[in-house]
mmCIF file of C-alpha atoms in Angstrom:
data_model
loop_
_atom_site.group_PDB
_atom_site.id
_atom_site.type_symbol
_atom_site.label_atom_id
_atom_site.label_comp_id
_atom_site.label_asym_id
_atom_site.label_seq_id
_atom_site.Cartn_x
_atom_site.Cartn_y
_atom_site.Cartn_z
ATOM 1 C CA MET A 1 0.000 0.000 0.000
ATOM 2 C CA LYS A 2 1.269 3.477 -0.904
ATOM 3 C CA SER A 3 2.336 5.494 2.142
ATOM 4 C CA LYS A 4 0.511 8.795 2.538
ATOM 5 C CA ASP A 5 2.176 11.914 3.933
ATOM 6 C CA PHE A 6 -0.187 13.988 6.058
ATOM 7 C CA THR A 7 2.532 16.213 7.552
ATOM 8 C CA TRP A 8 1.848 19.161 5.200
ATOM 9 C CA ASN A 9 -0.908 21.528 6.301
ATOM 10 C CA VAL A 10 -2.681 24.257 4.403
ATOM 11 C CA PRO A 11 -1.039 27.554 5.434
ATOM 12 C CA SER A 12 -2.951 29.945 7.665
ATOM 13 C CA GLU A 13 -2.679 33.690 8.099
ATOM 14 C CA THR A 14 -4.120 36.159 10.559
ATOM 15 C CA PRO A 15 -7.540 37.273 9.292
ATOM 16 C CA ASP A 16 -8.274 40.947 8.764
ATOM 17 C CA ILE A 17 -11.084 41.100 11.306
ATOM 18 C CA SER A 18 -11.354 44.888 11.180
ATOM 19 C CA PHE A 19 -11.875 44.880 7.413
ATOM 20 C CA LEU A 20 -14.422 42.070 7.579
ATOM 21 C CA ASN A 21 -16.452 43.796 10.283
ATOM 22 C CA ASN A 22 -16.513 47.138 8.498
ATOM 23 C CA ASN A 23 -16.713 46.123 4.844
ATOM 24 C CA SER A 24 -20.061 46.887 3.231
ATOM 25 C CA SER A 25 -19.099 47.592 -0.365
ATOM 26 C CA MET A 26 -16.080 45.525 -1.472
ATOM 27 C CA PRO A 27 -16.854 41.997 -2.716
ATOM 28 C CA SER A 28 -14.615 39.536 -0.908
ATOM 29 C CA VAL A 29 -14.112 35.833 -0.253
ATOM 30 C CA THR A 30 -12.465 34.490 2.924
ATOM 31 C CA TRP A 31 -11.665 30.797 3.288
ATOM 32 C CA ILE A 32 -12.351 29.558 6.804
ATOM 33 C CA GLY A 33 -11.659 25.925 5.930
ATOM 34 C CA HIS A 34 -13.128 22.857 4.227
ATOM 35 C CA SER A 35 -16.297 24.160 2.498
ATOM 36 C CA THR A 36 -16.807 27.115 4.835
ATOM 37 C CA PHE A 37 -16.359 30.587 3.348
ATOM 38 C CA LEU A 38 -17.356 34.072 4.367
ATOM 39 C CA ILE A 39 -18.553 35.786 1.190
ATOM 40 C CA GLN A 40 -19.192 39.522 1.369
ATOM 41 C CA HIS A 41 -21.462 40.476 -1.498
ATOM 42 C CA SER A 42 -23.775 43.447 -2.066
ATOM 43 C CA GLY A 43 -23.403 44.570 1.552
ATOM 44 C CA LEU A 44 -24.354 41.135 2.945
ATOM 45 C CA ASN A 45 -22.302 38.625 4.928
ATOM 46 C CA ILE A 46 -22.893 35.149 3.514
ATOM 47 C CA VAL A 47 -21.490 31.947 5.054
ATOM 48 C CA THR A 48 -21.361 28.620 3.217
ATOM 49 C CA ASP A 49 -21.635 25.211 4.932
ATOM 50 C CA PRO A 50 -20.660 26.399 8.424
ATOM 51 C CA VAL A 51 -18.283 23.981 10.185
ATOM 52 C CA TRP A 52 -16.028 25.217 12.989
ATOM 53 C CA ALA A 53 -15.890 21.760 14.630
ATOM 54 C CA LEU A 54 -12.431 20.703 15.843
ATOM 55 C CA GLN A 55 -13.257 17.048 15.247
ATOM 56 C CA MET A 56 -15.289 15.157 12.637
ATOM 57 C CA GLY A 57 -16.099 11.655 13.826
ATOM 58 C CA PHE A 58 -12.793 10.175 14.996
ATOM 59 C CA GLN A 59 -10.738 12.610 12.901
ATOM 60 C CA LYS A 60 -9.323 15.731 14.519
ATOM 61 C CA ARG A 61 -9.232 18.880 12.472
ATOM 62 C CA LEU A 62 -5.898 19.224 10.653
ATOM 63 C CA THR A 63 -5.758 23.017 10.975
ATOM 64 C CA ASN A 64 -7.744 25.558 12.966
ATOM 65 C CA PRO A 65 -10.546 27.505 11.254
ATOM 66 C CA GLY A 66 -9.254 30.559 9.422
ATOM 67 C CA ILE A 67 -11.438 32.897 11.487
ATOM 68 C CA PRO A 68 -12.352 32.104 15.108
ATOM 69 C CA ILE A 69 -16.128 31.896 15.212
ATOM 70 C CA ALA A 70 -16.266 34.536 17.984
ATOM 71 C CA ASP A 71 -14.562 37.005 15.597
ATOM 72 C CA MET A 72 -16.994 36.503 12.739
ATOM 73 C CA PRO A 73 -19.044 39.536 11.691
ATOM 74 C CA PRO A 74 -22.833 39.250 12.007
ATOM 75 C CA VAL A 75 -24.105 36.854 9.351
ATOM 76 C CA ASP A 76 -27.036 37.710 7.093
ATOM 77 C CA ILE A 77 -27.329 34.515 5.008
ATOM 78 C CA VAL A 78 -26.189 30.925 5.502
ATOM 79 C CA LEU A 79 -26.096 28.593 2.494
ATOM 80 C CA ILE A 80 -26.355 24.860 3.267
ATOM 81 C CA SER A 81 -25.413 22.572 0.369
ATOM 82 C CA HIS A 82 -26.574 19.344 2.071
ATOM 83 C CA SER A 83 -26.929 17.780 5.485
ATOM 84 C CA HIS A 84 -23.708 15.766 5.856
ATOM 85 C CA TYR A 85 -22.000 16.580 9.156
ATOM 86 C CA ASP A 86 -18.888 18.033 7.490
ATOM 87 C CA HIS A 87 -21.128 20.606 5.779
ATOM 88 C CA LEU A 88 -23.736 21.287 8.447
ATOM 89 C CA HIS A 89 -22.527 21.527 12.053
ATOM 90 C CA MET A 90 -25.363 22.641 14.305
ATOM 91 C CA ARG A 91 -23.207 24.063 17.098
ATOM 92 C CA SER A 92 -21.343 26.203 14.579
ATOM 93 C CA LEU A 93 -24.565 27.427 13.022
ATOM 94 C CA LEU A 94 -26.043 28.307 16.410
ATOM 95 C CA ALA A 95 -22.875 30.150 17.465
ATOM 96 C CA LEU A 96 -22.795 32.475 14.457
ATOM 97 C CA LYS A 97 -23.940 36.003 15.241
ATOM 98 C CA GLY A 98 -26.507 37.863 13.173
ATOM 99 C CA SER A 99 -29.995 37.432 11.735
ATOM 100 C CA LYS A 100 -28.973 34.310 9.765
ATOM 101 C CA MET A 101 -31.480 33.645 7.021
ATOM 102 C CA LEU A 102 -30.905 29.968 6.171
ATOM 103 C CA ILE A 103 -31.111 28.813 2.548
ATOM 104 C CA VAL A 104 -31.411 25.024 2.468
ATOM 105 C CA PRO A 105 -32.185 22.234 -0.016
ATOM 106 C CA VAL A 106 -35.734 20.935 -0.309
ATOM 107 C CA GLY A 107 -36.491 18.492 2.493
ATOM 108 C CA LEU A 108 -34.227 20.121 5.086
ATOM 109 C CA ALA A 109 -36.323 23.080 6.281
ATOM 110 C CA ASP A 110 -38.433 21.125 8.774
ATOM 111 C CA MET A 111 -35.351 19.808 10.558
ATOM 112 C CA MET A 112 -33.849 23.297 10.765
ATOM 113 C CA ARG A 113 -37.078 24.719 12.207
ATOM 114 C CA ARG A 114 -37.155 21.941 14.796
ATOM 115 C CA LYS A 115 -33.664 23.049 15.790
ATOM 116 C CA GLY A 116 -35.039 26.522 16.511
ATOM 117 C CA PHE A 117 -34.265 28.414 13.304
ATOM 118 C CA THR A 118 -37.231 30.494 12.183
ATOM 119 C CA SER A 119 -35.807 32.231 9.087
ATOM 120 C CA VAL A 120 -35.503 29.356 6.623
ATOM 121 C CA VAL A 121 -35.973 29.298 2.845
ATOM 122 C CA GLU A 122 -36.114 25.897 1.133
ATOM 123 C CA LEU A 123 -35.188 25.587 -2.547
ATOM 124 C CA SER A 124 -35.337 22.894 -5.219
ATOM 125 C CA TRP A 125 -32.821 22.760 -8.058
ATOM 126 C CA TRP A 126 -32.930 25.878 -10.244
ATOM 127 C CA GLU A 127 -35.182 27.757 -7.816
ATOM 128 C CA SER A 128 -34.091 31.225 -6.687
ATOM 129 C CA THR A 129 -34.721 33.646 -3.862
ATOM 130 C CA THR A 130 -33.798 37.311 -3.477
ATOM 131 C CA ILE A 131 -32.556 38.799 -0.217
ATOM 132 C CA GLY A 132 -31.492 42.422 -0.132
ATOM 133 C CA GLY A 133 -29.365 43.053 -3.201
ATOM 134 C CA VAL A 134 -28.576 39.374 -3.810
ATOM 135 C CA SER A 135 -30.237 36.706 -5.928
ATOM 136 C CA ILE A 136 -29.413 33.140 -4.840
ATOM 137 C CA THR A 137 -30.130 30.103 -7.017
ATOM 138 C CA PHE A 138 -29.882 26.487 -5.854
ATOM 139 C CA VAL A 139 -28.214 24.407 -8.585
ATOM 140 C CA PRO A 140 -27.712 20.642 -9.033
ATOM 141 C CA SER A 141 -24.802 18.497 -7.949
ATOM 142 C CA GLN A 142 -24.159 14.749 -8.030
ATOM 143 C CA HIS A 143 -24.090 13.629 -4.433
ATOM 144 C CA TRP A 144 -26.258 12.143 -1.644
ATOM 145 C CA THR A 145 -27.036 12.851 1.987
ATOM 146 C CA ARG A 146 -27.781 11.247 5.340
ATOM 147 C CA ARG A 147 -27.487 12.258 9.010
ATOM 148 C CA THR A 148 -29.170 9.278 10.674
ATOM 149 C CA LEU A 149 -29.953 5.665 9.825
ATOM 150 C CA LEU A 150 -33.481 6.650 8.827
ATOM 151 C CA ASP A 151 -33.110 9.779 6.662
ATOM 152 C CA MET A 152 -31.117 8.569 3.642
ATOM 153 C CA ASN A 153 -31.658 11.106 0.812
ATOM 154 C CA ARG A 154 -34.734 12.582 2.456
ATOM 155 C CA SER A 155 -33.373 16.037 1.740
ATOM 156 C CA HIS A 156 -31.616 17.217 -1.384
ATOM 157 C CA TRP A 157 -28.077 18.427 -2.165
ATOM 158 C CA GLY A 158 -26.550 20.942 -4.536
ATOM 159 C CA GLY A 159 -24.629 24.177 -4.934
ATOM 160 C CA TYR A 160 -25.523 27.858 -5.123
ATOM 161 C CA VAL A 161 -25.025 30.745 -7.531
ATOM 162 C CA ILE A 162 -24.871 34.160 -5.863
ATOM 163 C CA GLN A 163 -25.573 37.130 -8.116
ATOM 164 C CA SER A 164 -26.185 40.806 -7.647
ATOM 165 C CA HIS A 165 -29.861 41.651 -7.963
ATOM 166 C CA THR A 166 -28.784 44.974 -9.499
ATOM 167 C CA GLU A 167 -28.466 44.791 -13.241
ATOM 168 C CA ARG A 168 -24.860 44.690 -14.441
ATOM 169 C CA ASN A 169 -25.513 47.621 -16.788
ATOM 170 C CA ASP A 170 -26.457 49.861 -13.858
ATOM 171 C CA THR A 171 -23.682 52.449 -14.133
ATOM 172 C CA ALA A 172 -24.548 53.913 -10.734
ATOM 173 C CA ALA A 173 -23.239 50.797 -8.976
ATOM 174 C CA GLU A 174 -20.017 48.831 -9.211
ATOM 175 C CA PRO A 175 -20.898 45.412 -10.675
ATOM 176 C CA MET A 176 -20.651 42.574 -8.172
ATOM 177 C CA PRO A 177 -19.148 39.236 -9.244
ATOM 178 C CA ALA A 178 -21.295 36.148 -9.662
ATOM 179 C CA VAL A 179 -20.075 33.437 -7.268
ATOM 180 C CA TYR A 180 -20.672 29.712 -7.688
ATOM 181 C CA PHE A 181 -20.351 27.571 -4.555
ATOM 182 C CA ALA A 182 -20.298 23.954 -5.735
ATOM 183 C CA GLY A 183 -20.943 22.148 -2.436
ATOM 184 C CA ASP A 184 -20.065 18.435 -2.849
ATOM 185 C CA SER A 185 -20.265 16.646 -6.187
ATOM 186 C CA GLY A 186 -18.958 13.974 -8.445
ATOM 187 C CA TYR A 187 -18.346 14.960 -12.050
ATOM 188 C CA PHE A 188 -21.561 15.143 -14.103
ATOM 189 C CA ASP A 189 -23.174 16.961 -17.034
ATOM 190 C CA GLY A 190 -24.874 19.376 -14.652
ATOM 191 C CA PHE A 191 -21.745 21.531 -14.607
ATOM 192 C CA LYS A 192 -22.287 22.312 -18.284
ATOM 193 C CA ALA A 193 -25.939 23.148 -17.606
ATOM 194 C CA ILE A 194 -24.893 25.584 -14.862
ATOM 195 C CA GLY A 195 -22.427 27.218 -17.238
ATOM 196 C CA GLU A 196 -25.124 27.609 -19.874
ATOM 197 C CA ARG A 197 -27.480 29.386 -17.456
ATOM 198 C CA PHE A 198 -25.074 31.666 -15.578
ATOM 199 C CA ASP A 199 -22.132 33.954 -16.242
ATOM 200 C CA ILE A 200 -19.858 32.912 -13.364
ATOM 201 C CA ASP A 201 -16.954 35.036 -12.178
ATOM 202 C CA ILE A 202 -15.723 32.958 -9.213
ATOM 203 C CA ALA A 203 -16.108 29.190 -8.750
ATOM 204 C CA LEU A 204 -15.511 27.723 -5.286
ATOM 205 C CA MET A 205 -14.695 24.126 -6.222
ATOM 206 C CA PRO A 206 -13.994 20.983 -4.138
ATOM 207 C CA ILE A 207 -10.755 19.126 -4.863
ATOM 208 C CA GLY A 208 -10.388 16.680 -1.939
ATOM 209 C CA ALA A 209 -11.828 13.439 -0.492
ATOM 210 C CA TYR A 210 -11.549 11.524 -3.790
ATOM 211 C CA ASP A 211 -9.255 8.571 -2.920
ATOM 212 C CA PRO A 212 -9.928 5.686 -3.516
ATOM 213 C CA GLU A 213 -11.327 6.966 -6.782
ATOM 214 C CA TRP A 214 -13.260 3.770 -7.603
ATOM 215 C CA PHE A 215 -15.350 4.353 -4.477
ATOM 216 C CA MET A 216 -15.414 8.147 -4.124
ATOM 217 C CA GLY A 217 -15.814 8.972 -7.822
ATOM 218 C CA PRO A 218 -19.624 9.202 -7.988
ATOM 219 C CA GLN A 219 -19.757 11.673 -5.078
ATOM 220 C CA HIS A 220 -16.452 13.615 -5.059
ATOM 221 C CA VAL A 221 -14.536 15.020 -8.013
ATOM 222 C CA THR A 222 -10.816 14.438 -8.353
ATOM 223 C CA PRO A 223 -8.685 17.583 -8.754
ATOM 224 C CA GLU A 224 -8.562 16.946 -12.509
ATOM 225 C CA GLU A 225 -12.339 16.543 -12.666
ATOM 226 C CA ALA A 226 -12.782 19.716 -10.632
ATOM 227 C CA LEU A 227 -10.791 21.583 -13.271
ATOM 228 C CA ARG A 228 -12.832 19.948 -16.035
ATOM 229 C CA ALA A 229 -15.990 21.112 -14.228
ATOM 230 C CA PHE A 230 -14.538 24.627 -13.940
ATOM 231 C CA ILE A 231 -13.999 24.672 -17.693
ATOM 232 C CA ASP A 232 -17.550 23.387 -18.269
ATOM 233 C CA ILE A 233 -18.927 26.176 -16.099
ATOM 234 C CA GLY A 234 -16.884 28.815 -17.902
ATOM 235 C CA ALA A 235 -15.911 30.642 -14.717
ATOM 236 C CA ARG A 236 -13.168 33.238 -14.668
ATOM 237 C CA ARG A 237 -11.527 32.257 -11.358
ATOM 238 C CA PHE A 238 -11.090 28.940 -9.538
ATOM 239 C CA VAL A 239 -10.868 28.867 -5.733
ATOM 240 C CA PRO A 240 -10.155 25.328 -4.428
ATOM 241 C CA MET A 241 -11.863 24.065 -1.266
ATOM 242 C CA HIS A 242 -12.829 20.814 0.506
ATOM 243 C CA TYR A 243 -9.251 19.840 1.290
ATOM 244 C CA GLY A 244 -6.864 20.366 4.174
ATOM 245 C CA SER A 245 -9.284 20.600 7.123
ATOM 246 C CA PHE A 246 -10.367 17.010 7.770
ATOM 247 C CA ARG A 247 -9.053 13.627 6.714
ATOM 248 C CA LEU A 248 -12.181 12.245 5.053
ATOM 249 C CA ALA A 249 -10.492 9.906 2.561
ATOM 250 C CA ASP A 250 -7.034 8.590 1.648
ATOM 251 C CA ASP A 251 -5.829 11.608 -0.346
ATOM 252 C CA THR A 252 -3.646 14.202 1.352
ATOM 253 C CA PRO A 253 -4.006 17.998 1.184
ATOM 254 C CA ARG A 254 -0.669 18.374 -0.618
ATOM 255 C CA GLU A 255 -1.532 15.657 -3.128
ATOM 256 C CA ALA A 256 -4.865 17.260 -3.973
ATOM 257 C CA LEU A 257 -3.284 20.654 -4.569
ATOM 258 C CA ASP A 258 -0.325 19.202 -6.493
ATOM 259 C CA ARG A 259 -2.635 17.323 -8.837
ATOM 260 C CA LEU A 260 -4.748 20.423 -9.447
ATOM 261 C CA GLU A 261 -1.719 22.585 -10.189
ATOM 262 C CA ALA A 262 -0.149 19.945 -12.448
ATOM 263 C CA GLU A 263 -3.332 19.660 -14.515
ATOM 264 C CA TRP A 264 -3.645 23.454 -14.603
ATOM 265 C CA ASP A 265 -0.132 23.693 -16.044
ATOM 266 C CA ARG A 266 -0.722 20.826 -18.484
ATOM 267 C CA LEU A 267 -3.753 22.606 -19.923
ATOM 268 C CA GLY A 268 -1.892 25.925 -20.121
ATOM 269 C CA ILE A 269 -4.524 27.975 -18.293
ATOM 270 C CA ASP A 270 -3.534 31.475 -17.166
ATOM 271 C CA GLU A 271 -2.080 31.047 -13.661
ATOM 272 C CA GLU A 272 -3.832 34.222 -12.450
ATOM 273 C CA ARG A 273 -7.185 32.459 -12.790
ATOM 274 C CA LEU A 274 -6.281 30.003 -10.003
ATOM 275 C CA VAL A 275 -6.718 31.568 -6.557
ATOM 276 C CA VAL A 276 -5.274 29.278 -3.871
ATOM 277 C CA LEU A 277 -6.175 30.756 -0.486
ATOM 278 C CA PRO A 278 -4.559 30.104 2.884
ATOM 279 C CA HIS A 279 -7.013 29.670 5.723
ATOM 280 C CA GLY A 280 -7.985 33.100 6.985
ATOM 281 C CA ARG A 281 -7.031 35.098 3.904
ATOM 282 C CA THR A 282 -9.534 37.548 2.473
ATOM 283 C CA TRP A 283 -9.412 37.822 -1.308
ATOM 284 C CA GLN A 284 -11.007 40.978 -2.602
ATOM 285 C CA ALA A 285 -12.743 39.670 -5.681
#
């Protein structure tokens, strides 16, 4: 059996808490870890798949979250891609400050209301909702979900496209980028369908938890498949995620990133289009 080296960790840097708490106009993306981002868009603070847990099952977190949860700015919107524990951690969700409108896949709203959340919007694939200056569309992925022995696939799964509700030709406002958060997915034709429907600026794409590929393939893209999906979508920038926080499969964080970068070079794509973030870094989009 091939030996795996888990000694390399994703770098971390001190987050710019002051900027994040005072920013109301500059679009930005901050990687907290795994599939958790703080996206600042159209004056709103949006968090994806909130997980600040220091342990997932028997696996301890490999690196600390990029922003301590106590330092997070008040959150306006939380996007939940599906109900797996590494994408929906109830204690993290409860600890986030702010009004927290939850956007969840169809089938998940009742559970969230039972947990005490009153502001919940449930979407099916291709359905949209508008909050403030943001339009959010739930888009397909190829995955599955379960939290207990009795709820296999009783709720859905997918990704989200975040767009400014202000028309791009509105010269009175600086255009905001369209952000695609992929959630979890194997490679499928749905990526092309998403690219046909939306003009994506930034794609937040998973690259980890793919080994062994014969088993993980239907539910998690390899780094090469993630890049193929990025090309299908037609996005301008690629931000890798879903690696380096938890050991969920046999691939290592360094291996996942090395394979992505090698395929990027092989295809000759402009290196500026790949945005590899340390935990805690805010990228002003």
